[in-house]
Amino acid sequence: MGSWRNHVRARLQQRDQTEKLPYVGVFTSLSQLEERFEIRKQILDDVQSKSLERGGVEVGKNTRLLQLQLRESEHLAEKLSQTVSDLTTVLYLKEAELQHWQSRVSQYRQEALTLAKGSKTLKATLSDIEFTLECQSKELAALRAEQKGLKEALGQALREKEELLQRWMEEKREEADRMNKYNDTQERWHRWARQLKKHLHRETGKEYVPKVTSPWSDTTETSPSVIQRHPDHNKVSTVAKA
Amino acid sequence: MNTTEANALLIYVVYKRLQNIDQKKVSLSLDLGVCVWGIYSLCATGSRSSMADDKDVLRDVWFGRIPTCFTLNQDEVTEREAEPYYLLLPRVSYLTLVTDKVKKHFLKVMKAEDVEEMWFEYEGTPLKWHYPIGVLFDLHASNTVLPWSITVHFKNFPDRDLLHCPSNSVIEAHFMSSIKEADALKHKSQVVNDMQKKDHKQLWMGLQNDKFDQFWAMNRKLMEYPTEEGGFRYIPFRIYQAMSDRPFIQKLFRPVSPEGNAHTLGNLLKEMYPAAIPNDGEPKRYQVVIHGIEPLLETPLQWLSEHLSHPDNFLHICVIPTPTD
């Protein structure tokens, strides 16, 4: 950042080394000499005009010199008083500038204090928020762990439910198979009973009731179906016991 | 005694003066004096701070001088031969403001009836009095031997080339007009409009009497800007070209880009006068001169405007052909 600033400063100084410093002494001296020459010329003119007023009596050389010195002193005094006046003005300006910068310093100090207070407050708030964040993070971690446990339990429950369902389905399937078997058996039994009845009917002419052996009890019993002869010989009804 | 020490001594004198005047102020001034001496000590012990360097730049700019030899035009009618007149011209001032002694010197050898409005010329080019002296020198005579030789005329005023300047009030009006134009660009005229008439007068008197402190006591207000803005609204600048019919280039240009980057001198020239920046490998054809120096192209434009502007608050930039020797 400073290189361009240093460059400008260095170049300005170099410029003055070339354009101003070699000439300032000579030009200033020349200007002062011209000024003194003008003053002396004016004094000489004044003195000569005064001597002419007095009827041409020449004024002594010493008097002229004294007058010249007096006028030069007056001129110097005037210049010095002007310098004093300028310096006084500069003093007043510097004083005003000092007051201005003092007020700016005071203002910036106030701003700095306010900012420091604000910074302190913000730091405290930040600390509180960090603490709260930490607590909430811990709470979150605990809740997540709990959630994980619950998920696992849920998973386990679902698996058990699935297993139970499978088992129930299996049970039902087996029951259905048993029912089907039973029904098949029943159907076979009924079929067989019908066949027997047919056979009985075929033997209708016979008086005795055939004895039937139950496939379950292995006993011989009277056939549960009683073939009754209907007065109408063409109809045969079978009354089956339930 | 360097600048910092001089300022500190001045401040100490103020402090002592206050002590003599009013005892009540002593305690306040004592604190102030201690603070000031503390600051001085800090400045004196370490390397110069940037602020001190910047203040020195302001002083170097203000106190820049050009040694000049005024010679009466040979065609002027004189009672006797006119000796040349030598003068150190302030770069930041205007020709007609600082050449009263020149006029007085040459009038001594001329008849009153042969005298019209005085005007100046260099190698056949009439010198515009409403341009700062340093700009005229950099534009027309920067590569010539010093002292700068200017020819003085008292007749045949070139009305087509020069403005008339019958009195200092015309110079003052032009100067204040430039300041107001510059502030319109920098602050939408808010700062200059808030000043009182006496403040405007202080600016003018500071320039007229060559009083740096008096001038800058007021001009510093024109160099302030809101911190959040990062700089002025627009930079007041004029680019002069040595060989051109166009008087100068002046356009709107911000000190900061929309992205927030500080614009540099190089950015400005790239936008306004691309030919001034050589391409890679090409020889440098032009010099970009401000106050007789060539700042680096990476110099921030805002800093240049604050520290290298003329008293009229404009950054006057001269683009001149690079010398071939």
PDB file of C-alpha atoms in Angstrom, chain A residues 3-9 11-13 15-16 18-20 23-24 27-28 30-31 34-35 38 41 86 88 90-95 97-98 100-102 104, chain B residues 10-11 14 17 28 36 50 54 56-57 60 63-65 67-68 85-88 91 108 137 146 202 211 213-214 217 220 224 291 293-294 296 299-300 303 308:
ATOM      1  CA  SER A   3       4.848   1.979  -2.379  1.00  0.00           C
ATOM      2  CA  TRP A   4       2.749   4.353  -4.484  1.00  0.00           C
ATOM      3  CA  ARG A   5       2.634   6.835  -1.614  1.00  0.00           C
ATOM      4  CA  ASN A   6       6.415   6.703  -1.175  1.00  0.00           C
ATOM      5  CA  HIS A   7       6.817   7.014  -4.932  1.00  0.00           C
ATOM      6  CA  VAL A   8       4.760  10.223  -5.015  1.00  0.00           C
ATOM      7  CA  ARG A   9       6.615  11.677  -2.056  1.00  0.00           C
ATOM      8  CA  ARG A  11       9.102  12.228  -6.937  1.00  0.00           C
ATOM      9  CA  LEU A  12       7.833  15.479  -5.436  1.00  0.00           C
ATOM     10  CA  GLN A  13      11.052  15.901  -3.537  1.00  0.00           C
ATOM     11  CA  ARG A  15      10.996  17.611  -8.613  1.00  0.00           C
ATOM     12  CA  ASP A  16      11.758  20.295  -6.045  1.00  0.00           C
ATOM     13  CA  THR A  18      15.372  20.124  -9.850  1.00  0.00           C
ATOM     14  CA  GLU A  19      12.904  22.966 -10.217  1.00  0.00           C
ATOM     15  CA  LYS A  20      12.890  24.871  -6.938  1.00  0.00           C
ATOM     16  CA  TYR A  23      16.802  28.685  -7.863  1.00  0.00           C
ATOM     17  CA  VAL A  24      15.078  29.639  -4.635  1.00  0.00           C
ATOM     18  CA  PHE A  27      15.565  34.331  -6.946  1.00  0.00           C
ATOM     19  CA  THR A  28      14.849  35.287  -3.341  1.00  0.00           C
ATOM     20  CA  LEU A  30      17.282  38.975  -6.401  1.00  0.00           C
ATOM     21  CA  SER A  31      13.811  39.847  -5.207  1.00  0.00           C
ATOM     22  CA  GLU A  34      15.202  44.680  -6.147  1.00  0.00           C
ATOM     23  CA  GLU A  35      13.044  45.610  -3.200  1.00  0.00           C
ATOM     24  CA  GLU A  38      13.259  50.339  -5.053  1.00  0.00           C
ATOM     25  CA  LYS A  41      15.528  54.868  -5.192  1.00  0.00           C
ATOM     26  CA  ASP A  86       0.817  36.218   9.849  1.00  0.00           C
ATOM     27  CA  THR A  88      -0.464  35.103  14.951  1.00  0.00           C
ATOM     28  CA  VAL A  90      -1.374  30.825  11.911  1.00  0.00           C
ATOM     29  CA  LEU A  91      -1.403  30.355  15.680  1.00  0.00           C
ATOM     30  CA  TYR A  92      -5.124  31.019  15.799  1.00  0.00           C
ATOM     31  CA  LEU A  93      -5.672  28.615  12.941  1.00  0.00           C
ATOM     32  CA  LYS A  94      -3.620  25.933  14.632  1.00  0.00           C
ATOM     33  CA  GLU A  95      -5.560  26.505  17.824  1.00  0.00           C
ATOM     34  CA  GLU A  97      -7.462  23.000  14.276  1.00  0.00           C
ATOM     35  CA  LEU A  98      -6.369  21.569  17.625  1.00  0.00           C
ATOM     36  CA  HIS A 100     -11.336  20.507  16.006  1.00  0.00           C
ATOM     37  CA  TRP A 101      -9.111  17.433  16.303  1.00  0.00           C
ATOM     38  CA  GLN A 102      -9.666  17.320  20.044  1.00  0.00           C
ATOM     39  CA  ARG A 104     -12.901  14.483  16.852  1.00  0.00           C
TER      40      ARG A 104
ATOM     41  CA  LEU B  10       4.114  25.386  17.026  1.00  0.00           C
ATOM     42  CA  ILE B  11       1.657  23.420  19.131  1.00  0.00           C
ATOM     43  CA  VAL B  14       0.161  27.636  21.430  1.00  0.00           C
ATOM     44  CA  ARG B  17       0.512  31.137  24.958  1.00  0.00           C
ATOM     45  CA  LEU B  28      -7.453  21.878  29.782  1.00  0.00           C
ATOM     46  CA  VAL B  36      -0.065  16.369  21.831  1.00  0.00           C
ATOM     47  CA  SER B  50       1.030   7.678   6.753  1.00  0.00           C
ATOM     48  CA  ASP B  54       0.168  12.720   3.499  1.00  0.00           C
ATOM     49  CA  ASP B  56       3.939  16.468   3.729  1.00  0.00           C
ATOM     50  CA  VAL B  57       2.557  15.634   0.288  1.00  0.00           C
ATOM     51  CA  ASP B  60       5.031  19.725  -1.237  1.00  0.00           C
ATOM     52  CA  PHE B  63       4.870  24.937  -2.212  1.00  0.00           C
ATOM     53  CA  GLY B  64       5.873  23.683  -5.630  1.00  0.00           C
ATOM     54  CA  ARG B  65       7.640  26.433  -7.635  1.00  0.00           C
ATOM     55  CA  PRO B  67      11.630  29.334 -11.887  1.00  0.00           C
ATOM     56  CA  THR B  68      10.552  31.672 -14.665  1.00  0.00           C
ATOM     57  CA  TYR B  85      12.311  39.716 -14.733  1.00  0.00           C
ATOM     58  CA  TYR B  86      12.898  36.540 -12.735  1.00  0.00           C
ATOM     59  CA  LEU B  87      10.246  35.049 -10.530  1.00  0.00           C
ATOM     60  CA  LEU B  88       9.490  31.754  -8.789  1.00  0.00           C
ATOM     61  CA  ARG B  91       2.522  25.808  -9.471  1.00  0.00           C
ATOM     62  CA  LYS B 108       8.489  51.295 -15.968  1.00  0.00           C
ATOM     63  CA  PHE B 137       4.323  24.317 -17.578  1.00  0.00           C
ATOM     64  CA  LEU B 146      14.968  26.042 -16.688  1.00  0.00           C
ATOM     65  CA  GLN B 202     -10.833  32.232   3.340  1.00  0.00           C
ATOM     66  CA  LYS B 211      -1.140  30.792   3.016  1.00  0.00           C
ATOM     67  CA  ASP B 213      -2.630  26.742   6.746  1.00  0.00           C
ATOM     68  CA  GLN B 214      -5.315  29.313   6.111  1.00  0.00           C
ATOM     69  CA  ALA B 217      -8.166  24.974   7.492  1.00  0.00           C
ATOM     70  CA  ARG B 220     -10.086  19.947   4.588  1.00  0.00           C
ATOM     71  CA  GLU B 224     -13.970  14.684   3.828  1.00  0.00           C
ATOM     72  CA  HIS B 291       2.196  18.417 -10.452  1.00  0.00           C
ATOM     73  CA  ILE B 293       5.565  14.021 -11.406  1.00  0.00           C
ATOM     74  CA  GLU B 294       4.417  10.685 -12.784  1.00  0.00           C
ATOM     75  CA  LEU B 296       2.317   5.050 -10.353  1.00  0.00           C
ATOM     76  CA  THR B 299      -2.114   4.856  -7.053  1.00  0.00           C
ATOM     77  CA  PRO B 300      -5.689   4.974  -5.697  1.00  0.00           C
ATOM     78  CA  TRP B 303      -6.023   9.351  -2.525  1.00  0.00           C
ATOM     79  CA  LEU B 308      -2.779  15.891  -5.426  1.00  0.00           C
TER      80      LEU B 308
END
